[in-house]
mmCIF file of the C-alpha atoms, coordinates in Angstrom:
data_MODEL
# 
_entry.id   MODEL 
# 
loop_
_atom_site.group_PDB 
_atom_site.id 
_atom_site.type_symbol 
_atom_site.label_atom_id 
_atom_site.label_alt_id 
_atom_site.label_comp_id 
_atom_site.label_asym_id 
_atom_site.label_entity_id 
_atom_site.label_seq_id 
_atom_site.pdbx_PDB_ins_code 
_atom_site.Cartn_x 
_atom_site.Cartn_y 
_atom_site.Cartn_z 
_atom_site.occupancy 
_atom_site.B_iso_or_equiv 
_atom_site.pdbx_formal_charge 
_atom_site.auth_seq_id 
_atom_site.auth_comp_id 
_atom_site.auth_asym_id 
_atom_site.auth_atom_id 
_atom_site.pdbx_PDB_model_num 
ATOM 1  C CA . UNK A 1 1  ? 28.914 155.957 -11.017 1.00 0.00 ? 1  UNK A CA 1 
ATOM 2  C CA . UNK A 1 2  ? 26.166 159.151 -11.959 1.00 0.00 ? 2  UNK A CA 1 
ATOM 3  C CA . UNK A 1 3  ? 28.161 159.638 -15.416 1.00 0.00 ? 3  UNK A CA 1 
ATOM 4  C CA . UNK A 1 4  ? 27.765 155.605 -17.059 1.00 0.00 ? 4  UNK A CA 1 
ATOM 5  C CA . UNK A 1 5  ? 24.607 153.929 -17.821 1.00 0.00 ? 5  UNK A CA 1 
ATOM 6  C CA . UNK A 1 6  ? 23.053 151.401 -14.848 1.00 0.00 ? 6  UNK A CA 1 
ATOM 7  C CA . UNK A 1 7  ? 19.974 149.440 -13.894 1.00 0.00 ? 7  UNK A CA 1 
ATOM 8  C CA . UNK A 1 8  ? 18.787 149.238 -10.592 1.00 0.00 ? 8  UNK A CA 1 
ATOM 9  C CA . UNK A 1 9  ? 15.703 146.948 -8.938  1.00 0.00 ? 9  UNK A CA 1 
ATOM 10 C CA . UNK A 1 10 ? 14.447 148.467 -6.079  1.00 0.00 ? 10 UNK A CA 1 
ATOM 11 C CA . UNK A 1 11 ? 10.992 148.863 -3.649  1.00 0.00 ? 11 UNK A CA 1 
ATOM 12 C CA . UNK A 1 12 ? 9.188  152.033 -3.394  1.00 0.00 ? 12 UNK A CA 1 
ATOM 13 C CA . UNK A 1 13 ? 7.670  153.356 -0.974  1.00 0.00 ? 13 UNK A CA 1 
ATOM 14 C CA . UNK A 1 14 ? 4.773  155.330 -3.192  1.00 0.00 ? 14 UNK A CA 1 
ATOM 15 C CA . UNK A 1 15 ? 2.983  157.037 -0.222  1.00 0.00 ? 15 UNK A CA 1 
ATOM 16 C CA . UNK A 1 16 ? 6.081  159.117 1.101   1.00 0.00 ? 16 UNK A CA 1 
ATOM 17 C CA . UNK A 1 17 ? 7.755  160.642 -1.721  1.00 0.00 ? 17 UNK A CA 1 
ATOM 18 C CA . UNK A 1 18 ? 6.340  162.008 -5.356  1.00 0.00 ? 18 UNK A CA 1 
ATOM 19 C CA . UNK A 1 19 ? 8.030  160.125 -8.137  1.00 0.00 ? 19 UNK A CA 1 
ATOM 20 C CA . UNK A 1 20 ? 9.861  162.165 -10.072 1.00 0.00 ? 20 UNK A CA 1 
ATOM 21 C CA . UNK A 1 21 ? 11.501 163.782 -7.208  1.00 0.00 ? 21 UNK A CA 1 
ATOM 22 C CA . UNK A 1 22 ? 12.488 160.392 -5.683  1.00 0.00 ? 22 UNK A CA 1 
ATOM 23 C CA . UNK A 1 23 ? 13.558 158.841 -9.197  1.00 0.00 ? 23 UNK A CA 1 
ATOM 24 C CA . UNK A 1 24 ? 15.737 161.751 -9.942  1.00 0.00 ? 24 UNK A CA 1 
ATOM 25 C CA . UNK A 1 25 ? 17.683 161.425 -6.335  1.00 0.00 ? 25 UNK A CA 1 
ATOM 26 C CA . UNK A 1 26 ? 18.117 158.002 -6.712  1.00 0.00 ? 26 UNK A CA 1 
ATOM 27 C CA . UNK A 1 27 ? 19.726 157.707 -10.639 1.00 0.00 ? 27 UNK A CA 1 
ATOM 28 C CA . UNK A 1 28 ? 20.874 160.971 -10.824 1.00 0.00 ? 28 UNK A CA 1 
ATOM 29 C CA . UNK A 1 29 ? 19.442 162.640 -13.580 1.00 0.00 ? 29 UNK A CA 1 
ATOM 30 C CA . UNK A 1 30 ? 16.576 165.355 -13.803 1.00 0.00 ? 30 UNK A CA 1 
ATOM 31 C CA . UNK A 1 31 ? 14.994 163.590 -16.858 1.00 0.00 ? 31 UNK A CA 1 
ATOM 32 C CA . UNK A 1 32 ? 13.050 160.887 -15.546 1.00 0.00 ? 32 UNK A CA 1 
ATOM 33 C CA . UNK A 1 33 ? 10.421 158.811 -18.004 1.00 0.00 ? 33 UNK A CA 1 
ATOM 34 C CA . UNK A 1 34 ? 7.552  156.754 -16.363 1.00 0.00 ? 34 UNK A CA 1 
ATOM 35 C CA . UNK A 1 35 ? 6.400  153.496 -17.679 1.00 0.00 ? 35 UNK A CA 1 
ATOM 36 C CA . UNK A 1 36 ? 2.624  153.195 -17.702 1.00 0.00 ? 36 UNK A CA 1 
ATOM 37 C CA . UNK A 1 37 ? 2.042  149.975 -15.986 1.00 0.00 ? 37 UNK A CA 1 
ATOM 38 C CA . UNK A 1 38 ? 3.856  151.778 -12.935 1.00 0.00 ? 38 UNK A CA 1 
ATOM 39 C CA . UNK A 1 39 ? 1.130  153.993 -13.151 1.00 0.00 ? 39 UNK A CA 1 
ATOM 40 C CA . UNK A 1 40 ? -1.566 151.787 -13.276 1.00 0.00 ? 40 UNK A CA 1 
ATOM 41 C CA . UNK A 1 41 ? -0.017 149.391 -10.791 1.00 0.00 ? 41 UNK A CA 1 
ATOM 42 C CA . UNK A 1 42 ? 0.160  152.478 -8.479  1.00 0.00 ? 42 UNK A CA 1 
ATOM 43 C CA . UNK A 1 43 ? -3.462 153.440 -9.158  1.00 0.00 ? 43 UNK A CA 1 
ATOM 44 C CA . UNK A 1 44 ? -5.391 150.143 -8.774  1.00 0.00 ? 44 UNK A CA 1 
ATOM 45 C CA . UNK A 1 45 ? -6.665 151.159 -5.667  1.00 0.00 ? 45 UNK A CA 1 
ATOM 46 C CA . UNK A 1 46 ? -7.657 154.446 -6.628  1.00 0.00 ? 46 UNK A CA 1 
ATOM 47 C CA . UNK A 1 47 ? -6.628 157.665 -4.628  1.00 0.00 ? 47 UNK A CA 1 
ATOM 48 C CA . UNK A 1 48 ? -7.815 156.080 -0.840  1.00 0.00 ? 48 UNK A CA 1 
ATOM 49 C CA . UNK A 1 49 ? -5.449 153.503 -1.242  1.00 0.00 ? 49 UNK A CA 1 
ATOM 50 C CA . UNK A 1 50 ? -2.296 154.044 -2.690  1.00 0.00 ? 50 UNK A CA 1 
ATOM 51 C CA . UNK A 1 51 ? 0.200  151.046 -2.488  1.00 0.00 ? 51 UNK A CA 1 
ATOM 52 C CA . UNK A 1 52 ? 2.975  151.782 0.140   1.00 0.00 ? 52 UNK A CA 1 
ATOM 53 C CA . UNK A 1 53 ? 5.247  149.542 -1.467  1.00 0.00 ? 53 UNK A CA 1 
ATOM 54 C CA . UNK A 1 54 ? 6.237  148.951 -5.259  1.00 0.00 ? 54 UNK A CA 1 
ATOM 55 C CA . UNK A 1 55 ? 8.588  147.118 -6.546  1.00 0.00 ? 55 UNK A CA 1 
ATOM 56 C CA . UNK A 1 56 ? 10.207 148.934 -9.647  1.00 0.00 ? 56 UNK A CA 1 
ATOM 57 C CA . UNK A 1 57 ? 13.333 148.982 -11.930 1.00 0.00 ? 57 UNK A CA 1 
ATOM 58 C CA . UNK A 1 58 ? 15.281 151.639 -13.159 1.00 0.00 ? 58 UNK A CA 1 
ATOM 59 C CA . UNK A 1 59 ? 17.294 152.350 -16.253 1.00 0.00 ? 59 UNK A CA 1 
ATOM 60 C CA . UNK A 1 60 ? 19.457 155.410 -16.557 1.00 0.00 ? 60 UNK A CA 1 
ATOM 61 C CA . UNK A 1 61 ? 20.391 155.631 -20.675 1.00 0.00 ? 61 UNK A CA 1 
ATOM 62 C CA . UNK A 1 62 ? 21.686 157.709 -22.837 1.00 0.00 ? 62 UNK A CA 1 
ATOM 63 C CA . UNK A 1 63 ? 19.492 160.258 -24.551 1.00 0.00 ? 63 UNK A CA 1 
ATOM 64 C CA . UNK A 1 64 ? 19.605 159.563 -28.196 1.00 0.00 ? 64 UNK A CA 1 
ATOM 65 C CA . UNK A 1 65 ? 17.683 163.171 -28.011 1.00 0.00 ? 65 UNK A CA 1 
ATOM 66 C CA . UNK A 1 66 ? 20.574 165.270 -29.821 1.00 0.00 ? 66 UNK A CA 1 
ATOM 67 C CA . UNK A 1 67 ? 18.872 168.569 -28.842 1.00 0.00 ? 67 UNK A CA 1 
ATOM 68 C CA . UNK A 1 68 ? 18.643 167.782 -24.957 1.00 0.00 ? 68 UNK A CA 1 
ATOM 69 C CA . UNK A 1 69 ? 20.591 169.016 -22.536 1.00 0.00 ? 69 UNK A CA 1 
ATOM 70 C CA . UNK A 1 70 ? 20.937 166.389 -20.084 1.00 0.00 ? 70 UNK A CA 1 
ATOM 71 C CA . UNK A 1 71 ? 23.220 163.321 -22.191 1.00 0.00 ? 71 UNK A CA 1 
ATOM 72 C CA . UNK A 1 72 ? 21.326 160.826 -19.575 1.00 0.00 ? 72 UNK A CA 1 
ATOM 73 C CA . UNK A 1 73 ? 17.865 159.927 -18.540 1.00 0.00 ? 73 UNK A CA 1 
ATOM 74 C CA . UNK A 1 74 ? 15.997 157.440 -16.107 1.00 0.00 ? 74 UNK A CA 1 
ATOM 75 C CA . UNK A 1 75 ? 13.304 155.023 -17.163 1.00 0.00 ? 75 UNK A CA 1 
ATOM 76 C CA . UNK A 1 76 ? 11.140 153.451 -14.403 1.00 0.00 ? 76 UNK A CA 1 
ATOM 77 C CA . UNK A 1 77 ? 9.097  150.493 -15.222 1.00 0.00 ? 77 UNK A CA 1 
ATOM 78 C CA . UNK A 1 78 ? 6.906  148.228 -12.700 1.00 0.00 ? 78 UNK A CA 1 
ATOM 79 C CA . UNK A 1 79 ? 8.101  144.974 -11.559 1.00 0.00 ? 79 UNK A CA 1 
ATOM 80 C CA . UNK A 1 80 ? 5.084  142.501 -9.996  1.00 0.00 ? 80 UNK A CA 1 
ATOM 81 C CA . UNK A 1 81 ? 5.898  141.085 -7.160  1.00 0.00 ? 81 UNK A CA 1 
ATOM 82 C CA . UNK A 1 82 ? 4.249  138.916 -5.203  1.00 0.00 ? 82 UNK A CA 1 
ATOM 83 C CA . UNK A 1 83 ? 5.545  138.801 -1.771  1.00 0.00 ? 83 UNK A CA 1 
ATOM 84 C CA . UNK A 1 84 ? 8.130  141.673 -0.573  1.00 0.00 ? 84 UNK A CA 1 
ATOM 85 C CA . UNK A 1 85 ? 9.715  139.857 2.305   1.00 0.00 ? 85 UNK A CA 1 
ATOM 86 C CA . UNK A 1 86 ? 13.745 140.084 2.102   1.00 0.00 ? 86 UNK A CA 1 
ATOM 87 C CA . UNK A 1 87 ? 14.052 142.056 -1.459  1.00 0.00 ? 87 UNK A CA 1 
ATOM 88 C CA . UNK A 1 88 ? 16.511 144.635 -1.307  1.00 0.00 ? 88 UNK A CA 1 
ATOM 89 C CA . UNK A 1 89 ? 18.107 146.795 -3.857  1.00 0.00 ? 89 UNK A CA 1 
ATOM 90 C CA . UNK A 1 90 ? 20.156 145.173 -6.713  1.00 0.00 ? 90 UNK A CA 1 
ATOM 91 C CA . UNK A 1 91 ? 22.328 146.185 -9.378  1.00 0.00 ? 91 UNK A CA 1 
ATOM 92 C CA . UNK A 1 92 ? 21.379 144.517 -12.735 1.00 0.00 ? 92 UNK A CA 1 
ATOM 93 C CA . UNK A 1 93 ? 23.688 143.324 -15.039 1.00 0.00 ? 93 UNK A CA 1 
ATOM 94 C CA . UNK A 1 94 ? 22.835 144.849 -18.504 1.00 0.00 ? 94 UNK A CA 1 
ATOM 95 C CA . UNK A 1 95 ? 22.559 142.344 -22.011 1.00 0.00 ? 95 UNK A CA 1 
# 
Protein backbone atom coordinates (compact mmCIF):
# COMPACT_ATOMS: atom_id res chain seq x y z
CA UNK A 1 0.00 0.00 0.00
CA UNK A 2 1.04 4.10 -0.87
CA UNK A 3 -0.04 5.01 2.90
CA UNK A 4 2.60 2.30 5.09
CA UNK A 5 6.26 2.33 4.94
CA UNK A 6 8.05 -0.32 2.21
CA UNK A 7 11.35 -1.18 0.61
CA UNK A 8 11.65 -2.09 -2.77
CA UNK A 9 14.95 -3.48 -4.94
CA UNK A 10 14.60 -2.74 -8.32
CA UNK A 11 16.75 -1.98 -11.89
CA UNK A 12 16.71 1.32 -13.48
CA UNK A 13 16.78 2.15 -16.51
CA UNK A 14 18.84 5.72 -16.03
CA UNK A 15 18.82 6.79 -19.74
CA UNK A 16 14.89 6.93 -20.21
CA UNK A 17 13.44 8.62 -17.36
CA UNK A 18 14.87 11.62 -14.90
CA UNK A 19 15.01 10.37 -11.36
CA UNK A 20 12.96 12.12 -9.36
CA UNK A 21 10.11 11.86 -11.67
CA UNK A 22 10.51 8.05 -11.95
CA UNK A 23 11.19 7.58 -8.05
CA UNK A 24 8.15 9.51 -7.17
CA UNK A 25 5.78 7.21 -9.62
CA UNK A 26 7.13 4.26 -8.39
CA UNK A 27 6.86 4.81 -4.18
CA UNK A 28 4.38 7.24 -4.27
CA UNK A 29 5.47 10.19 -2.68
CA UNK A 30 6.67 13.66 -4.14
CA UNK A 31 9.58 13.85 -1.61
CA UNK A 32 12.19 11.80 -2.95
CA UNK A 33 16.00 11.89 -1.28
CA UNK A 34 19.00 10.62 -3.41
CA UNK A 35 21.84 8.74 -1.96
CA UNK A 36 25.19 9.91 -3.30
CA UNK A 37 26.79 6.76 -4.39
CA UNK A 38 23.66 6.53 -6.83
CA UNK A 39 24.97 9.52 -8.14
CA UNK A 40 28.33 8.69 -8.57
CA UNK A 41 27.55 5.17 -9.72
CA UNK A 42 25.37 6.91 -12.39
CA UNK A 43 28.15 9.34 -13.35
CA UNK A 44 31.25 7.11 -13.73
CA UNK A 45 31.10 7.34 -17.22
CA UNK A 46 30.61 10.87 -17.43
CA UNK A 47 27.73 12.51 -19.53
CA UNK A 48 28.57 10.25 -23.05
CA UNK A 49 27.88 7.30 -21.25
CA UNK A 50 25.31 7.10 -18.87
CA UNK A 51 24.57 3.53 -17.48
CA UNK A 52 21.23 2.17 -18.95
CA UNK A 53 20.76 -0.02 -16.17
CA UNK A 54 21.12 0.46 -12.26
CA UNK A 55 20.31 -1.52 -9.82
CA UNK A 56 18.83 0.53 -6.80
CA UNK A 57 16.72 0.22 -3.57
CA UNK A 58 14.11 2.20 -2.29
CA UNK A 59 12.82 3.16 1.10
CA UNK A 60 9.61 5.07 1.54
CA UNK A 61 9.71 6.39 5.56
CA UNK A 62 8.15 8.45 7.56
CA UNK A 63 9.22 12.07 7.73
CA UNK A 64 10.34 12.74 11.21
CA UNK A 65 10.21 16.48 9.55
CA UNK A 66 7.21 17.84 11.82
CA UNK A 67 6.85 20.94 9.60
CA UNK A 68 6.47 18.96 6.18
CA UNK A 69 3.65 18.42 4.47
CA UNK A 70 4.01 15.16 2.95
CA UNK A 71 4.04 12.44 6.36
CA UNK A 72 6.19 10.08 3.82
CA UNK A 73 9.30 10.24 1.77
CA UNK A 74 11.47 7.94 -0.60
CA UNK A 75 15.15 7.27 -0.15
CA UNK A 76 17.06 5.75 -3.12
CA UNK A 77 20.38 4.28 -2.52
CA UNK A 78 22.70 2.26 -5.14
CA UNK A 79 22.95 -1.38 -5.03
CA UNK A 80 26.30 -2.92 -7.05
CA UNK A 81 25.60 -5.45 -9.00
CA UNK A 82 27.55 -7.39 -10.92
CA UNK A 83 25.67 -9.20 -13.50
CA UNK A 84 21.83 -8.15 -14.22
CA UNK A 85 20.65 -11.33 -15.83
CA UNK A 86 17.18 -12.57 -14.17
CA UNK A 87 16.85 -9.73 -11.27
CA UNK A 88 13.51 -8.50 -11.02
CA UNK A 89 11.75 -6.34 -8.58
CA UNK A 90 11.48 -7.47 -4.89
CA UNK A 91 9.81 -6.47 -1.88
CA UNK A 92 12.22 -6.33 1.14
CA UNK A 93 11.38 -7.39 4.34
CA UNK A 94 12.22 -4.52 6.82
CA UNK A 95 14.50 -5.30 10.41
Amino acid sequence: KRGKSAINERIINIQKCTHRVTFEKYMGTPDVCIDSRLIKADWTKRIRNVPHCTHVQLCRKYNEDEDSPNKLYTLVTFVPVIIFKNLQTVNVEEN
